[in-house]
XYZ file of C-alpha atoms in Angstrom:
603
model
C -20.300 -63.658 23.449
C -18.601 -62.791 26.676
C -20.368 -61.096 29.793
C -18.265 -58.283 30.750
C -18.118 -58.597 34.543
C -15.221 -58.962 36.908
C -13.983 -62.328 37.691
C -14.402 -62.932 41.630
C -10.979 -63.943 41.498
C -9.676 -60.686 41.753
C -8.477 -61.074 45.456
C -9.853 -57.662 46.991
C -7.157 -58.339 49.757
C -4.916 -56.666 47.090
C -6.659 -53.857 46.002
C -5.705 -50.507 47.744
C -7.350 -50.191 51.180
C -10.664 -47.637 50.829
C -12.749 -45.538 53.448
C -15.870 -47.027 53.420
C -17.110 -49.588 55.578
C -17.986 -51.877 52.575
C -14.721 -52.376 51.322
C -13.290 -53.131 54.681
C -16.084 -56.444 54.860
C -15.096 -57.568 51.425
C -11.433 -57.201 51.803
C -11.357 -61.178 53.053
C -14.092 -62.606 50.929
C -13.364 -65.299 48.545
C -15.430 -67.185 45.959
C -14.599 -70.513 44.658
C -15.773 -73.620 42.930
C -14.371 -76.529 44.797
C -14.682 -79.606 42.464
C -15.585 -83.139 44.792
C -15.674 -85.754 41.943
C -18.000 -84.074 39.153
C -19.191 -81.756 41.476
C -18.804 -78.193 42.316
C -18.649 -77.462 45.667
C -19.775 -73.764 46.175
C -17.456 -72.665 48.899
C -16.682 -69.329 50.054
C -13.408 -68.420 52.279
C -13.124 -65.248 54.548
C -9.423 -64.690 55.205
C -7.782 -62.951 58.392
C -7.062 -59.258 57.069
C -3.437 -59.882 58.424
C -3.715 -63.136 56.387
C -2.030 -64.477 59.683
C -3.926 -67.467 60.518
C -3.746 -69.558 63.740
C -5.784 -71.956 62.179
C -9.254 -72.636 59.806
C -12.800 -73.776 60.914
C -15.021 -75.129 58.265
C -19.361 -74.929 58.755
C -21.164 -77.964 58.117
C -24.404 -76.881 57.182
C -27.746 -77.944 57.360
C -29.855 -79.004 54.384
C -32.583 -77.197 51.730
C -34.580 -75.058 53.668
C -32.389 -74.954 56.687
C -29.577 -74.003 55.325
C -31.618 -71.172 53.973
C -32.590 -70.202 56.886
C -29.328 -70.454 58.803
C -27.781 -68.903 56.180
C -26.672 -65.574 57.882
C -26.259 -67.213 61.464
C -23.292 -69.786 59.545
C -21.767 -66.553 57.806
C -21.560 -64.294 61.803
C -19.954 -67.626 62.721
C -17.418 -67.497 59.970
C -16.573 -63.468 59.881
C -16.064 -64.150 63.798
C -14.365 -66.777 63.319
C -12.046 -65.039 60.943
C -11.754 -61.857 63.795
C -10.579 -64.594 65.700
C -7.826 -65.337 63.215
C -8.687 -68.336 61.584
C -9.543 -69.380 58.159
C -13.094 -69.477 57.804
C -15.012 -72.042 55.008
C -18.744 -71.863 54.778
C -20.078 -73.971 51.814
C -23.420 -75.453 50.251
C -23.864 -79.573 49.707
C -24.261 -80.794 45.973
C -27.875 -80.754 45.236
C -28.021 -77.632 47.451
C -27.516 -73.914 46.791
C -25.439 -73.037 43.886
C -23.395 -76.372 44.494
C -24.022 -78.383 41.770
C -25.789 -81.655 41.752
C -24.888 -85.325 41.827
C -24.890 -87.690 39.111
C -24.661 -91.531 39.398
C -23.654 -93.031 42.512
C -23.137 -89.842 44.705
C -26.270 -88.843 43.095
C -28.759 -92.172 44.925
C -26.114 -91.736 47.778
C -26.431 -88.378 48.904
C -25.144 -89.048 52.893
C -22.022 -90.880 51.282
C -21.454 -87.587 48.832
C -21.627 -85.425 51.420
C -19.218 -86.955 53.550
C -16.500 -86.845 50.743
C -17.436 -83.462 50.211
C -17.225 -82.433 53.934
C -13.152 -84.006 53.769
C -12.889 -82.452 50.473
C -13.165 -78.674 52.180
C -11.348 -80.000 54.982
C -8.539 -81.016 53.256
C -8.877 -77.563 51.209
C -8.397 -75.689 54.603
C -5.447 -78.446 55.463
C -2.990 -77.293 52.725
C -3.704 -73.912 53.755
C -2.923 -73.492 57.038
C -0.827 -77.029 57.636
C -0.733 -80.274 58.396
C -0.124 -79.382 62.412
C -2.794 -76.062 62.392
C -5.860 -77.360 63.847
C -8.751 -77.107 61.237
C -11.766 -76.948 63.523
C -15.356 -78.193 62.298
C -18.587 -76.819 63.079
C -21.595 -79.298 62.228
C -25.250 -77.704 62.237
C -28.391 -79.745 62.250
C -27.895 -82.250 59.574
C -24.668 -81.328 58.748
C -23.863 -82.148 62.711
C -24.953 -86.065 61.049
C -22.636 -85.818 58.132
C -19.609 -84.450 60.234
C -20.279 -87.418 62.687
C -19.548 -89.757 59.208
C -16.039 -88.416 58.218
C -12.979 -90.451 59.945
C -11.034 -88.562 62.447
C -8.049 -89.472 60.319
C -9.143 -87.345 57.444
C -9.754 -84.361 58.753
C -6.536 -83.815 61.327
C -6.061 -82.106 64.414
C -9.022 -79.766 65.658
C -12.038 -79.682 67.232
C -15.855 -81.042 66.207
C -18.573 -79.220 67.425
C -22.336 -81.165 66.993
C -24.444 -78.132 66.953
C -27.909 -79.050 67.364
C -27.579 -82.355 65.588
C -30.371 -84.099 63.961
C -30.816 -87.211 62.679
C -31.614 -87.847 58.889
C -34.446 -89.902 59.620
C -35.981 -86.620 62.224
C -34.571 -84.461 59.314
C -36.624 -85.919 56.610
C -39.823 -86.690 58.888
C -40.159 -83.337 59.910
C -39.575 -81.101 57.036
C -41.947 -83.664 54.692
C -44.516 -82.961 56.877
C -43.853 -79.504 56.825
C -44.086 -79.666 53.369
C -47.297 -81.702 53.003
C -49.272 -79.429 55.864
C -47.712 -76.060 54.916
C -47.685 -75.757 50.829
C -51.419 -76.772 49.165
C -49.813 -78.268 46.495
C -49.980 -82.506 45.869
C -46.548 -83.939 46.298
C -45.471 -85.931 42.976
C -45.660 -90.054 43.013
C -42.751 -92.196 44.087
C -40.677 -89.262 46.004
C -40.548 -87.358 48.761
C -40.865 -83.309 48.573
C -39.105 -81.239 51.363
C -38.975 -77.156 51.661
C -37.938 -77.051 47.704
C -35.702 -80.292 47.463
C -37.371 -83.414 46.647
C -35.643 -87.131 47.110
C -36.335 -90.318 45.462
C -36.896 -94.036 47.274
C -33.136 -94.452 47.345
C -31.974 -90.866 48.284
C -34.417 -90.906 51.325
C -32.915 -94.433 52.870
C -29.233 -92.719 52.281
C -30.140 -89.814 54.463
C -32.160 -91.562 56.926
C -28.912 -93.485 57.633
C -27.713 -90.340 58.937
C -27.386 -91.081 62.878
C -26.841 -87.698 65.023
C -24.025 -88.125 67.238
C -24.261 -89.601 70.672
C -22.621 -88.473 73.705
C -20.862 -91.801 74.331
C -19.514 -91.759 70.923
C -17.623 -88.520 71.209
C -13.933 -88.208 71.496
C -11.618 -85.976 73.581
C -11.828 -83.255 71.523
C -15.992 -83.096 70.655
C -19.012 -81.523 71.997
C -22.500 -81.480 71.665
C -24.143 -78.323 71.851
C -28.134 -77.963 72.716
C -29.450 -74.144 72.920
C -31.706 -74.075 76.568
C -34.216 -71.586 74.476
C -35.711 -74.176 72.359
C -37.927 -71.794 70.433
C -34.756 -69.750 69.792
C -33.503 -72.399 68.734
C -36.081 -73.705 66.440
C -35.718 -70.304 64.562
C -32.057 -70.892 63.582
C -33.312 -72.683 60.917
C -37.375 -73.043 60.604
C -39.363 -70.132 59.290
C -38.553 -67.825 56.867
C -35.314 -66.177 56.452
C -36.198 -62.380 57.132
C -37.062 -63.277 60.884
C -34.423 -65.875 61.477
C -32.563 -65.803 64.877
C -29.189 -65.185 64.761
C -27.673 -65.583 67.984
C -24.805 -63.136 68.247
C -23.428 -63.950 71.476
C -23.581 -67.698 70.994
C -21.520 -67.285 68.329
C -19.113 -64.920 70.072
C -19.090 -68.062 72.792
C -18.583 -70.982 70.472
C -15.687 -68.883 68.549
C -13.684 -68.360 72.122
C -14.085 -71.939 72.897
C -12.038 -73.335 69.762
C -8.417 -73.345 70.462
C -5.990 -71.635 68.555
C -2.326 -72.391 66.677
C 0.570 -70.528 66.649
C 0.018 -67.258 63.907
C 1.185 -68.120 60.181
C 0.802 -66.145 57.065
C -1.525 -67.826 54.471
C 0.437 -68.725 51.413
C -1.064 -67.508 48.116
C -3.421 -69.432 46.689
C -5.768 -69.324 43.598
C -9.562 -69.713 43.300
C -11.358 -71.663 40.879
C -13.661 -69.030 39.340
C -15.028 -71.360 36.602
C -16.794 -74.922 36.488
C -17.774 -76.646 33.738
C -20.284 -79.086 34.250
C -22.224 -81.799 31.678
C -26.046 -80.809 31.687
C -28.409 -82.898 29.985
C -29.679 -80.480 26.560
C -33.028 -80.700 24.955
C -32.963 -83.640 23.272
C -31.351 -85.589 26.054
C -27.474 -85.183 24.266
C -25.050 -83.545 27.273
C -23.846 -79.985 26.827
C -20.710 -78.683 28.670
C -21.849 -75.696 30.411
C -19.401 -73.158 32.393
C -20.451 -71.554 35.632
C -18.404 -68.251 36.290
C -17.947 -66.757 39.539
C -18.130 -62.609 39.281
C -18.937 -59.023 40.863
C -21.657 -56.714 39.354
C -21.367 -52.860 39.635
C -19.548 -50.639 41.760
C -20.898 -52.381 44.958
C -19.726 -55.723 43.907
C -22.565 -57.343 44.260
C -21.358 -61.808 44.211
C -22.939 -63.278 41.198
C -22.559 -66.403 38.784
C -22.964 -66.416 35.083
C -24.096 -69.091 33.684
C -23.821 -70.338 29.547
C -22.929 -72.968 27.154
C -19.236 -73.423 26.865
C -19.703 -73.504 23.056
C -21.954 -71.140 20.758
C -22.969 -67.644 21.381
C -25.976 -67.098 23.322
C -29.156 -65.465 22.069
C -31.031 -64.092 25.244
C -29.982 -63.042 28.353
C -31.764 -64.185 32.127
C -31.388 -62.638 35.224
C -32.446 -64.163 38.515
C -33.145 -62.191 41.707
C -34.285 -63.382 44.874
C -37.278 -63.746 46.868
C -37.725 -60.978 50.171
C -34.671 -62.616 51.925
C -33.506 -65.312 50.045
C -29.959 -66.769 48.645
C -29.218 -65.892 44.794
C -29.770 -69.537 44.133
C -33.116 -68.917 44.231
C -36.330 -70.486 45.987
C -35.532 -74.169 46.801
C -32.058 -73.754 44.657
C -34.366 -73.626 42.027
C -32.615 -70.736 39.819
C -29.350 -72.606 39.989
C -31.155 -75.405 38.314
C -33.134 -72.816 36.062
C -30.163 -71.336 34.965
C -28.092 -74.702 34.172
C -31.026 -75.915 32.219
C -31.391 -72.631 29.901
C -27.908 -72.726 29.275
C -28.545 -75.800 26.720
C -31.197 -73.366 24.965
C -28.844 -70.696 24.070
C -29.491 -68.379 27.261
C -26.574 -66.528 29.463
C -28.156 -65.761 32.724
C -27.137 -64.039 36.006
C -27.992 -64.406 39.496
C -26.597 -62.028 41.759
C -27.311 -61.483 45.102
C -28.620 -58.077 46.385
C -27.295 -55.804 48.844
C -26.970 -57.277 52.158
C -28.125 -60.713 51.003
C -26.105 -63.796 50.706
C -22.556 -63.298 50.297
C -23.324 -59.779 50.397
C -24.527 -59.651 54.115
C -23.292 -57.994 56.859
C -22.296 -60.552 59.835
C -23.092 -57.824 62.113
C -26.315 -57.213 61.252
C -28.702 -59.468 62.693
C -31.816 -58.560 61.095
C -32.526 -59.321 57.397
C -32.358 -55.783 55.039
C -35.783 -54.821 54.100
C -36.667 -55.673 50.674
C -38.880 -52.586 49.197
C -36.322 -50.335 49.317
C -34.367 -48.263 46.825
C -31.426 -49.861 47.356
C -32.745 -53.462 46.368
C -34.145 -51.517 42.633
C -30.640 -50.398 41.743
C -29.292 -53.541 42.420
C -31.459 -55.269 40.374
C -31.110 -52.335 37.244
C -27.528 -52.536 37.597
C -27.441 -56.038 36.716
C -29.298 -55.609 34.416
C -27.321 -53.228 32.595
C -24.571 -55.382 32.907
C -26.527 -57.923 30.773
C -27.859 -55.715 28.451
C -24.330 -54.416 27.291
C -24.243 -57.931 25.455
C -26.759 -56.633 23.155
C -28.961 -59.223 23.710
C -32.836 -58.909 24.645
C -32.842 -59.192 28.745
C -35.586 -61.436 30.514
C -35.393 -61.061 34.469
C -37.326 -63.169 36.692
C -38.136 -62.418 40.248
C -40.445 -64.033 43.026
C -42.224 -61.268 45.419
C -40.609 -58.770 46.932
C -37.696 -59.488 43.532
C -40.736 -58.733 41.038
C -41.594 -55.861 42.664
C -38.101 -54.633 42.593
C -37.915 -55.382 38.871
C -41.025 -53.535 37.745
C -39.960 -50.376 39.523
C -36.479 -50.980 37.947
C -37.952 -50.880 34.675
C -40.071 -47.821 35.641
C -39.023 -43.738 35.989
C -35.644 -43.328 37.315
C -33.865 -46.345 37.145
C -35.433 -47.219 33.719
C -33.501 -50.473 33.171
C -33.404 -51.848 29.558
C -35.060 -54.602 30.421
C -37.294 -56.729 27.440
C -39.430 -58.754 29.359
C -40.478 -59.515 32.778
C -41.851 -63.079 34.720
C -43.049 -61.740 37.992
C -44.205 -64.678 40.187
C -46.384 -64.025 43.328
C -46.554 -60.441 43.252
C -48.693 -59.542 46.351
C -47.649 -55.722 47.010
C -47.904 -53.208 44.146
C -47.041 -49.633 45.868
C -43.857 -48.252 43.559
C -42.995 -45.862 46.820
C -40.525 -47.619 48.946
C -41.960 -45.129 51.452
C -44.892 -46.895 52.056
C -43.703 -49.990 53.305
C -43.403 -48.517 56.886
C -42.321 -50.143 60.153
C -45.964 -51.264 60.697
C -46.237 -53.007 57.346
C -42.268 -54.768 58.486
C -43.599 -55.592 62.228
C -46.677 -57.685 60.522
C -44.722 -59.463 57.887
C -40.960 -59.402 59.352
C -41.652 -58.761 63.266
C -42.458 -61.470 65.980
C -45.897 -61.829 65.305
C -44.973 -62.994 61.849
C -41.963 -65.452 63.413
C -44.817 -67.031 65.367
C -46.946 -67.959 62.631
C -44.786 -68.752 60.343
C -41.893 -70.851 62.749
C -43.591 -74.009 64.412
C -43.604 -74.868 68.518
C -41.108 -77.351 69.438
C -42.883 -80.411 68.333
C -42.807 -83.893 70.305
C -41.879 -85.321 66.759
C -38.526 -83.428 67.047
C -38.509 -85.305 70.226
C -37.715 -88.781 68.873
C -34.177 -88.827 70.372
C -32.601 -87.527 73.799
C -30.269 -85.120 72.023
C -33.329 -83.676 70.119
C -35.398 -83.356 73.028
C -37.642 -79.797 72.980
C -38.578 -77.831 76.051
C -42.779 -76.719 75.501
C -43.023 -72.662 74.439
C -45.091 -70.953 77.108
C -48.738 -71.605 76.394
C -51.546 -68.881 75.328
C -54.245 -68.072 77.596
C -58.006 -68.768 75.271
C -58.328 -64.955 75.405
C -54.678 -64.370 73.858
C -55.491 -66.905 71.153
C -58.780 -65.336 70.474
C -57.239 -61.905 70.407
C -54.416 -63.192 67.925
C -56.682 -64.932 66.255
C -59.132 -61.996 65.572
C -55.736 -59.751 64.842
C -54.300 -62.247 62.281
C -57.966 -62.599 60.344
C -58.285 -59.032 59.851
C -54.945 -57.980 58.825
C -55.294 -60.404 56.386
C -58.622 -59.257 54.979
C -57.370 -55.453 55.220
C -54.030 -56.392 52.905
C -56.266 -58.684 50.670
C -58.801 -55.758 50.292
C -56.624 -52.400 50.217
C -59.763 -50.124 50.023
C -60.790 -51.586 53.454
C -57.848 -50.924 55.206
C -57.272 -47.443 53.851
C -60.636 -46.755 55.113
C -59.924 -47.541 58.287
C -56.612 -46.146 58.580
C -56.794 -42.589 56.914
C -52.477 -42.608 56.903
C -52.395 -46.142 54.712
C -51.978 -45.401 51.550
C -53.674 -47.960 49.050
C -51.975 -50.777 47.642
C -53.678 -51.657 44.089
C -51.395 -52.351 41.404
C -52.542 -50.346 39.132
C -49.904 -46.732 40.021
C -47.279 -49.772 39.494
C -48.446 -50.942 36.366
C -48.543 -46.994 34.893
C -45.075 -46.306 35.867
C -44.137 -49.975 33.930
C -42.973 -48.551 29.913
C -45.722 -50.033 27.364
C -42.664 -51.678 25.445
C -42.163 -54.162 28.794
C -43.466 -57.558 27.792
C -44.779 -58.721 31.123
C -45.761 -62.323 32.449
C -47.332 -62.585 35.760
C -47.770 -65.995 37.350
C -50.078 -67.049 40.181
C -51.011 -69.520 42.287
C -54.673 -69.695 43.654
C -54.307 -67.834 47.202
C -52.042 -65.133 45.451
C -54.338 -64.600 42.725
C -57.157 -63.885 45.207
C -54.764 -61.129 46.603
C -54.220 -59.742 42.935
C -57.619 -59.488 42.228
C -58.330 -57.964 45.189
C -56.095 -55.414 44.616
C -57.671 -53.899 41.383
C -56.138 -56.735 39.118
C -58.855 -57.564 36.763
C -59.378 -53.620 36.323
C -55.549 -53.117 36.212
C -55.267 -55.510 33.116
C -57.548 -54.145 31.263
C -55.836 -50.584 31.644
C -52.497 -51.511 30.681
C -53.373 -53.825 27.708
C -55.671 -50.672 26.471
C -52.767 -48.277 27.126
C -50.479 -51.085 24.643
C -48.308 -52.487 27.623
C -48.084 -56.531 26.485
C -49.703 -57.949 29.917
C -50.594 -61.568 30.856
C -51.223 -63.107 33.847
C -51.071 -66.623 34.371
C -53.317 -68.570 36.863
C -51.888 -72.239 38.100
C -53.042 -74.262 40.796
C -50.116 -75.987 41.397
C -47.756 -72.812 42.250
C -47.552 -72.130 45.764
C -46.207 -68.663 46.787
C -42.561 -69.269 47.432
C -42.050 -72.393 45.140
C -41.288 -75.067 47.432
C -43.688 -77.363 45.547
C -41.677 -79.281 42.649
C -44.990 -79.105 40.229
C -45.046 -75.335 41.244
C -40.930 -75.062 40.194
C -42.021 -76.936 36.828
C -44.435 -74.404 35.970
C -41.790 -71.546 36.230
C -39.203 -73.554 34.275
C -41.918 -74.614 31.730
C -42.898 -70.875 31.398
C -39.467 -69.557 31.352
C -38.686 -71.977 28.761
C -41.603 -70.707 26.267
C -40.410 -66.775 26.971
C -36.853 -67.070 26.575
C -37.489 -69.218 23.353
C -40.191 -66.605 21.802
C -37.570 -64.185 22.892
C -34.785 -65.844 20.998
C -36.822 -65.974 18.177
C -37.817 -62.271 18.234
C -34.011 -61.309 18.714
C -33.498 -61.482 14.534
C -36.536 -59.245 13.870
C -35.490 -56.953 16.376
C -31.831 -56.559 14.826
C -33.112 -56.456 11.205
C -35.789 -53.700 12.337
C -33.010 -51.652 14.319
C -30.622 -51.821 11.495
C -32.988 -50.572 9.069
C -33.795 -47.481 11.480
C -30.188 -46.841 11.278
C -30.016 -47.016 7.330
């Protein structure tokens, strides 16, 4: 059964020219799989709009969380990169994003992988623009490591920029610490977890082998670039997404240093808007699954359906990001969700939302705010697109994407959605209106970058191109007043009734008006982890199940210790997999019932 969605090959740069401002951005955006191997590359290409290009640069990126993070301040550098006139590649590693992982060898060698790979796009830019066009390279963090790997001889004429390079070794220190001191959640034996990723024994030595470039190792046409704002710095890629920096002029700076070729029109190419990769089924046997790059609704929102290559599928998943996040999902983890219930008879969808992801605006630095009406009919208009299979739909969303799924399913919107997993719900009001600039300066403004991004650290310090300046220090009495701030903010959003007592113009946040507006025929899951269940419970939760299971709307909520809000724990990824393995399978088996009861109404 085929999803009826437009294939992202459809090169928009051939479409009639329209008025509004968000044709003109997607007129040079290109989606394809780029296979390395048996891997799929997920690469995307913006394109001069002459399609006169004096050249390509290609973005190294950084790694799991990083990349996450830097994820809007790599796509600035590409569109002005591409204003510049060059071809511009920005890409995820295998293992990483919606790239597909490793198997074998490249799988216990991830540095060596990832050095092929980094040619492999190269060389994809090469027959583009020529063997004489320089194809620049732009290496970020750890990718800065891997681009110091590749031979000069395979990537051509152009220049390497080492953009706040780190080592593997720093790399893999600092974020498993992160990981250990930030996310209450035990770590698994015999591996090491990052922000979401997790390596084995023989995966960490390959990427501790990762040396960051060193000044006396660079040639004629290299550079090393350091930011003199080290906190600034820090926040390219540490925190979380919503309040990353993204450092518009630096970009502007680092485009007008890379020289340019002579102007040549692109010759036509094709993208590859399908892979098809071998994913271990159920009972061990590989499946060939087929990953399909596509557009949903009239706003062309980038998405990939995934499915078995053979048999028709019997329920329908769609993924939706976290506040801020990729469609790939926390920690990559609905790639690997949706790859997994392909083998089980599911098609699924993750799209991004507007003015996330491949759907961002490089000219926007700040993230697009989440509750908002926008974000609700992105969401219901995918999942009308999956509902015109005829198949029951499942969507799954973490935060900020649960809330806008329960107010998709709710009074205008009213998506024809079956069932719901919500994961970490911690806000309940269905009015977008609420969530004011007050509520955005706590959880998206500088006070939230602070707690959330760490000081420059001497760890980071370990060698002389990492080296950190010190943030100014707080006085006692600015730590104490912080301090104070921070602990009663908290108690005020875990305790709604306090803080609309206080303020009179707050209006409360229980999740009960959410849960009435849900329709009673919703089957919905909601899963917790410890602190998060606190907040639900504190916001009328106990009271608000009992409501909706009395007014017949099929409610459970699920309590596990080992999920931590935004699933960078593997045991807490597990849990969601295990749990959207048991609903899409009681789903599937409902699906026959459901078609037998709606063809005797029809009788």
């Amino acid at each position: 059964m085929a999803l009826d969605l437009r294939s992202a090959s459809a090169r928009s740069v051939e479409q009639p020219e329209e008025a509004s401002q968000r044709s003109a951005r997607l007129q040079h955006r290109v989606l394809t799989w780029l296979p390395v191997g048996e891997r799929w590359l997920s690469v995307r290409v913006d394109e001069p709009d002459d399609r006169q290009a004096r050249g390509a640069l290609v973005i190294a990126p950084s790694f799991d969380r990083e990349a996450v993070v830097s994820f809007r301040t790599t796509r600035a550098l590409a569109a002005r990169a591409r204003e510049a006139g060059l071809l511009a590649y920005t890409f995820s590693w295998s293992g990483d994003g919606d790239s597909t992982s490793a198997t074998g060898a490249a799988a216990t060698d991830p540095a060596a992988a990832w050095e092929q790979e980094l040619a492999a796009v190269v060389a994809h830019a090469r027959r583009i623009v020529g063997p004489e066009a320089p194809v620049h390279i732009v290496g970020l963090r750890l990718g800065a490591a891997v681009l110091a790997r590749v031979p000069r001889e395979l990537t051509g004429p152009g220049q390497r920029l080492y953009w706040e390079p780190v080592s593997g070794a720093a790399f893999v220190r600092n974020h498993a610490l992160i990981r250990r001191t930030s996310v209450p959640v035990p770590t698994g034996p015999g591996q090491v977890e990052l922000d979401g990723a997790v390596l084995d024994p023989e995966q960490v030595a390959s990427v501790r082998g990762l040396a960051a470039p060193k000044p006396a190792q660079l040639g004629p046409d290299d550079a090393i670039r350091t930011e003199p704002d080290r906190r600034a710095a820090m926040r390219l890629v540490l925190g979380a997404p919503y309040f990353a920096h993204v450092p518009l002029s630096v970009l502007t700076e680092i485009v007008a240093g890379l020289r340019l070729g002579p102007a040549r029109p692109l010759p036509a190419w094709q993208p590859q808007t399908v892979a098809t990769v071998r994913q271990p089924g159920p009972d061990g046997a590989p499946i060939d699954i087929t990953e399909t790059l596509c557009e949903v609704g009239p706003n062309r929102l980038p998405a990939i359906r995934t499915q078995a290559a053979a048999g028709d599928p019997q329920v329908a998943v769609l993924f939706t990001a976290m506040g801020a996040e990729v469609k790939a999902g926390p920690g990559s983890m609905w790639a690997r969700a949706a790859r997994d219930l392909a083998t089980r008879g599911v098609v699924s969808l993750r799209a991004d939302r507007g003015g996330i992801g491949d759907d961002a605006d490089p000219d926007l630095a700040p993230e697009p705010r989440p509750y908002v009406p926008e974000a609700i009919e992105d969401v219901a208009t995918a999942v009308r697109e999956l509902a015109s299979t005829g198949l029951p739909v499942l969507a799954v969303g973490v935060c900020a994407g649960a809330w806008a799924l329960m107010r998709a399913a709710g009074p205008g919107y009213e998506a024809p959605l079956t069932e719901l997993l919500g994961v970490n719900t911690v806000h309940w009001h269905p009015d977008p209106a609420v969530y004011t600039d007050a509520f955005y300066a706590h959880y998206h403004g500088q006070e939230a970058a602070d707690r959330s991004a760490p000081a420059p650290s001497a760890d980071e310090a370990a060698e002389p191109e990492e080296a950190q300046e010190s943030a100014p220090a707080l006085t006692l009495g600015e730590r104490i007043a912080r301090a104070k701030d921070y602990a009663f903010t908290e108690l005020a959003i875990r305790y709604p009734r306090l803080r609309s007592a206080l303020r009179h113009d707050v209006p409360l946040d229980l999740a009960d008006p959410m849960l009435r507006q849900v329709p009673a025929s919703l089957i919905l899951t909601l899963l917790y982890g410890p602190h998060d269940h606190r907040i639900w419970v504190g916001k009328g939760g106990r009271r608000s199940l009992r409501r909706a299971r009395k007014r017949g709307l099929p409610l459970t909520v699920v309590r596990d210790v080992d999920v931590d809000h935004s699933l960078f724990a593997q045991r807490a990824q597990h849990a969601t997999l295990r749990l959207l393995r048991e609903r899409t399978a009681a789903l599937a088996a409902l699906a026959p019932r459901r078609a037998d009861a709606e063809g005797a109404g029809n009788r």
